[in-house]
GROMACS .gro file of C-alpha atoms in nm:
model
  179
    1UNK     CA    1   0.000   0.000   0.000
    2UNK     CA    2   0.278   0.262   0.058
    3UNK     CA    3   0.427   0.196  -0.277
    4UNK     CA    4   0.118   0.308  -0.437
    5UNK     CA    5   0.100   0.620  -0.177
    6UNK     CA    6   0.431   0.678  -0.252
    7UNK     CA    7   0.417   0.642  -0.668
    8UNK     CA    8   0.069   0.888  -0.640
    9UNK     CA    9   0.294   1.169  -0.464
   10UNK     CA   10   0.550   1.222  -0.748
   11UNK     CA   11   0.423   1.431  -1.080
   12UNK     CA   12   0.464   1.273  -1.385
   13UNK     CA   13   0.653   1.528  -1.557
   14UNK     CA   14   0.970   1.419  -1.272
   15UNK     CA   15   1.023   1.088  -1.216
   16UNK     CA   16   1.255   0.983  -0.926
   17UNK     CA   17   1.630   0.921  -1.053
   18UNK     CA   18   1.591   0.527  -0.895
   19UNK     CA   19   1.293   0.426  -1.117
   20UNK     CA   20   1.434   0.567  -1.452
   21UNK     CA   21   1.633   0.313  -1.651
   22UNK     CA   22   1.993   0.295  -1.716
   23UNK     CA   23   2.046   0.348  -2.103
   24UNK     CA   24   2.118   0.087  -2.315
   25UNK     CA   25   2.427  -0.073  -2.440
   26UNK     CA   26   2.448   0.134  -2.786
   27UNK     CA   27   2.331   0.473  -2.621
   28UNK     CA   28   2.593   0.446  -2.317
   29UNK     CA   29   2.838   0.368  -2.576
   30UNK     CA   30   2.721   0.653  -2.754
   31UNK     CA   31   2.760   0.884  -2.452
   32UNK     CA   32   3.073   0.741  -2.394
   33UNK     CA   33   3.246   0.839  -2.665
   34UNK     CA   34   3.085   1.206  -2.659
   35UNK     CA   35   3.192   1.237  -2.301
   36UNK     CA   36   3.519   1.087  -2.302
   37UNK     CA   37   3.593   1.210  -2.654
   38UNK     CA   38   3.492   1.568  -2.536
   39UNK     CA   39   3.677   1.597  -2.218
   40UNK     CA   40   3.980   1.394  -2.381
   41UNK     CA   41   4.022   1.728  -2.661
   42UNK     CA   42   3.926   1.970  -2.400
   43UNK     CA   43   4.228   1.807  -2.178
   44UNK     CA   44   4.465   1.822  -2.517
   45UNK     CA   45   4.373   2.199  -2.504
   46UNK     CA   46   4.413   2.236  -2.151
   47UNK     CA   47   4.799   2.099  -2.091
   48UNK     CA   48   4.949   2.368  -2.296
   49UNK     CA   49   4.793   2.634  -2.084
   50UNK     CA   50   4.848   2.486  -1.741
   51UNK     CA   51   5.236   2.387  -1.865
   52UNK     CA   52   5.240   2.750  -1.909
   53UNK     CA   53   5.309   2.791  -1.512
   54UNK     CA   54   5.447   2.448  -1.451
   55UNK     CA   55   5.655   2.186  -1.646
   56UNK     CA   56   5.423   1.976  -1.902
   57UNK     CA   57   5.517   1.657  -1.730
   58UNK     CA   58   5.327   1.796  -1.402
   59UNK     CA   59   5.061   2.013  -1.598
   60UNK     CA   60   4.988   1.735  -1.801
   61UNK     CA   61   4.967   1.431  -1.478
   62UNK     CA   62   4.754   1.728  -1.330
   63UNK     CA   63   4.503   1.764  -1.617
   64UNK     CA   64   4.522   1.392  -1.687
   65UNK     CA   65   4.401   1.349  -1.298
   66UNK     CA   66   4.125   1.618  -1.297
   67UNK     CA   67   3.988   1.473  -1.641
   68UNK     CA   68   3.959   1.161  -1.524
   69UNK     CA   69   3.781   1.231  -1.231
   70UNK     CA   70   3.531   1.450  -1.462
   71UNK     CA   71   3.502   1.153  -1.706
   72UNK     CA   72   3.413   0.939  -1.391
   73UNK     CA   73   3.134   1.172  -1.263
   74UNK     CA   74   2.951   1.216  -1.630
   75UNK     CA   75   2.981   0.810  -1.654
   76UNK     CA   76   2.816   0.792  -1.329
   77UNK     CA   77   2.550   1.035  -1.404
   78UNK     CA   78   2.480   1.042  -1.753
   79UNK     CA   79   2.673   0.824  -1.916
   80UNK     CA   80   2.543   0.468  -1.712
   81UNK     CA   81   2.245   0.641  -1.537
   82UNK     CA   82   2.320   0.563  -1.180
   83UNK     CA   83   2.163   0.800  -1.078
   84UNK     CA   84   2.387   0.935  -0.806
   85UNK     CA   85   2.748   1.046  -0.788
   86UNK     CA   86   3.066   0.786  -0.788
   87UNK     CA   87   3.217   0.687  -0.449
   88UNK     CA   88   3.617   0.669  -0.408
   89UNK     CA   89   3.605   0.326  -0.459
   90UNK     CA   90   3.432   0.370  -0.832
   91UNK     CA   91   3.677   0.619  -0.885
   92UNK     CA   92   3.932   0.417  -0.807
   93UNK     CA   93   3.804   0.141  -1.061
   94UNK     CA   94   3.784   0.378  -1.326
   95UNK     CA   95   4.121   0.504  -1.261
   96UNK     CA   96   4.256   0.165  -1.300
   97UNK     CA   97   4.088   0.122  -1.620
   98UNK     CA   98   4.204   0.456  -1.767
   99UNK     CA   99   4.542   0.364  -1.668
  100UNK     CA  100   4.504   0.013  -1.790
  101UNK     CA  101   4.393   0.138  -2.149
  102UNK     CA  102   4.689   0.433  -2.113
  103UNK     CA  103   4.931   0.117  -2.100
  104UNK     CA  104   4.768  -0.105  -2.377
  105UNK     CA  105   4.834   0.253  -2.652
  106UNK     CA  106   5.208   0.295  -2.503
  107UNK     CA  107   5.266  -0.082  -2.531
  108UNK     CA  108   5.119  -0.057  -2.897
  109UNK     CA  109   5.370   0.233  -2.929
  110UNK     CA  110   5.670   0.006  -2.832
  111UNK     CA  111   5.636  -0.280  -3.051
  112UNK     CA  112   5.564  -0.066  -3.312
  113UNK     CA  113   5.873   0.056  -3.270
  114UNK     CA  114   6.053  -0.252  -3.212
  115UNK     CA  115   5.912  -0.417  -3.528
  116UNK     CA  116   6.040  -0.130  -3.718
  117UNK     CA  117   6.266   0.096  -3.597
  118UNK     CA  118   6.147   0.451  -3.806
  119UNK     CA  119   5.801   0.402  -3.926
  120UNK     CA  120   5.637   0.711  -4.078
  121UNK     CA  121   5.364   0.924  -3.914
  122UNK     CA  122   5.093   0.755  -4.082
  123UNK     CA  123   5.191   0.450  -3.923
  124UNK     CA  124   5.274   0.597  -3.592
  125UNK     CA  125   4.902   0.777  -3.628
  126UNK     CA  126   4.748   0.432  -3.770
  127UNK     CA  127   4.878   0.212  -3.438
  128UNK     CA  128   4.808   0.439  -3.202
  129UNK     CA  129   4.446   0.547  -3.303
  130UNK     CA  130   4.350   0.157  -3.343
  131UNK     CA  131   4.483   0.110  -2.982
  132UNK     CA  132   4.388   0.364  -2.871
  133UNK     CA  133   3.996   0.227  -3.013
  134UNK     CA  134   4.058  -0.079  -2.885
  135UNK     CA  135   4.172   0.050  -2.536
  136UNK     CA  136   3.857   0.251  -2.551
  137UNK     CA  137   3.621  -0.036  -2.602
  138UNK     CA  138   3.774  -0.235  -2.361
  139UNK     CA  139   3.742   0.038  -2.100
  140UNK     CA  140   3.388   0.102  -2.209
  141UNK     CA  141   3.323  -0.286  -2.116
  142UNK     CA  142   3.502  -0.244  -1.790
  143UNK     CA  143   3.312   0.048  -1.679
  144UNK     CA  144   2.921  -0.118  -1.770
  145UNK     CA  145   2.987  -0.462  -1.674
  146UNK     CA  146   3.231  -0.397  -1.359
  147UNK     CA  147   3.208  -0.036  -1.189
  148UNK     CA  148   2.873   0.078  -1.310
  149UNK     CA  149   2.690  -0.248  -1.325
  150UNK     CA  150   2.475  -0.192  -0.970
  151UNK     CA  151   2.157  -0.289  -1.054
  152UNK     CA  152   2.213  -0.464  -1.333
  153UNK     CA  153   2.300  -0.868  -1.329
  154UNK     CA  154   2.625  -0.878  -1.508
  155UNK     CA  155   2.652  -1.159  -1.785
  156UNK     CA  156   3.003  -1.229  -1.626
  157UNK     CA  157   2.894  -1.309  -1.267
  158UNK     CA  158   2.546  -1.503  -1.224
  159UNK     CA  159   2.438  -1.385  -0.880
  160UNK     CA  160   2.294  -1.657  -0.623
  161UNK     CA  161   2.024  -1.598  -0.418
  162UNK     CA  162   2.073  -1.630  -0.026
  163UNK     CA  163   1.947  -1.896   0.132
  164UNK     CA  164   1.849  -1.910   0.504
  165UNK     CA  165   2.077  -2.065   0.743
  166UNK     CA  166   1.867  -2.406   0.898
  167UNK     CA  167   1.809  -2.331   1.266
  168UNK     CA  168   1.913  -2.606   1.513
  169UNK     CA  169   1.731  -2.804   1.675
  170UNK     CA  170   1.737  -2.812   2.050
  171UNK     CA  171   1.636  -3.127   2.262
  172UNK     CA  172   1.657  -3.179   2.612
  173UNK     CA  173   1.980  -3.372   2.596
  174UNK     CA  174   2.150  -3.102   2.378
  175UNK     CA  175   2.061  -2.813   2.672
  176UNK     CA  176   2.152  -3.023   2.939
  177UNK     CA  177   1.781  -3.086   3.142
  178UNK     CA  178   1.800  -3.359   3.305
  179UNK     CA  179   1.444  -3.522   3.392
   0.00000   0.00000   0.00000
């Protein structure tokens, strides 16, 4: 009976964050790549004015660290539809992620470089933009199935439902009566 109260008090026109639903695969991908794509060239613009005051190794760690936690926030909000703002410990995730996908485009980078030793700019451009992608996509995954998924079953971990513990049965012997 209170749910019903409850649904009567809210107006249409503004549902409750909780009872809308989380976007779909294709349209948080889609919103994925606006918002990361959109902070990641507003960060490229960024480092050159920051390094202005410091040196572009710091100015660029700094930007790289406020971006992230930006990108974090809109993928909470907007991009995944939680609803409500990331914790540390989904910042944290998506930290790890961002860092994981930084390594998988500098490890690209290497064996390009390795396999041949001065390959031309289209080729430099061509490896890192498909790592980069790939980095990207895996990252994406990460983020829905992983550090966004609340509320949703992921595919990856079946959840089991929790059984009640079987009470014990107590008999005059077990307590210790004696008759």
């Amino acid at each position: 009976m209170e749910s019903k109260t409850a649904d009567r008090t809210q107006s249409p026109s503004s549902p409750s964050l909780s009872s809308q639903a989380a976007p779909g695969p294709l349209a948080s991908f889609v919103r994925f790549v606006v918002c990361g794509g959109g902070i990641g060239v507003l960060s490229s613009f960024a480092v050159p004015l920051v390094a202005m005051t410091m040196p572009w190794a710091v100015a660029n760690a700094v930007i790289t660290v406020a971006s992230t936690l930006l990108c974090t926030e809109l993928h909470a909000l907007f991009t995944f539809g939680t609803g409500r703002r990331p914790g540390w410990r989904r910042h944290f995730q998506s930290s790890g992620s961002a860092a994981a996908a930084y390594a998988v485009t500098c490890a690209a980078m290497f064996l390009l470089h390795v396999i041949q030793s001065a390959p031309s700019m289209l080729t430099e451009q061509a490896v890192y933009l498909t790592a980069s992608g790939l980095a990207g996509i895996g990252r994406f995954l990460v983020l829905r199935l992983f550090v966004f998924a609340s509320g949703r079953k992921s595919p990856l971990r079946p959840r089991r439902p929790v059984l009640p513990l079987p009470r014990p049965v107590l008999t005059q012997a077990a307590v210790g009566v004696t008759v």
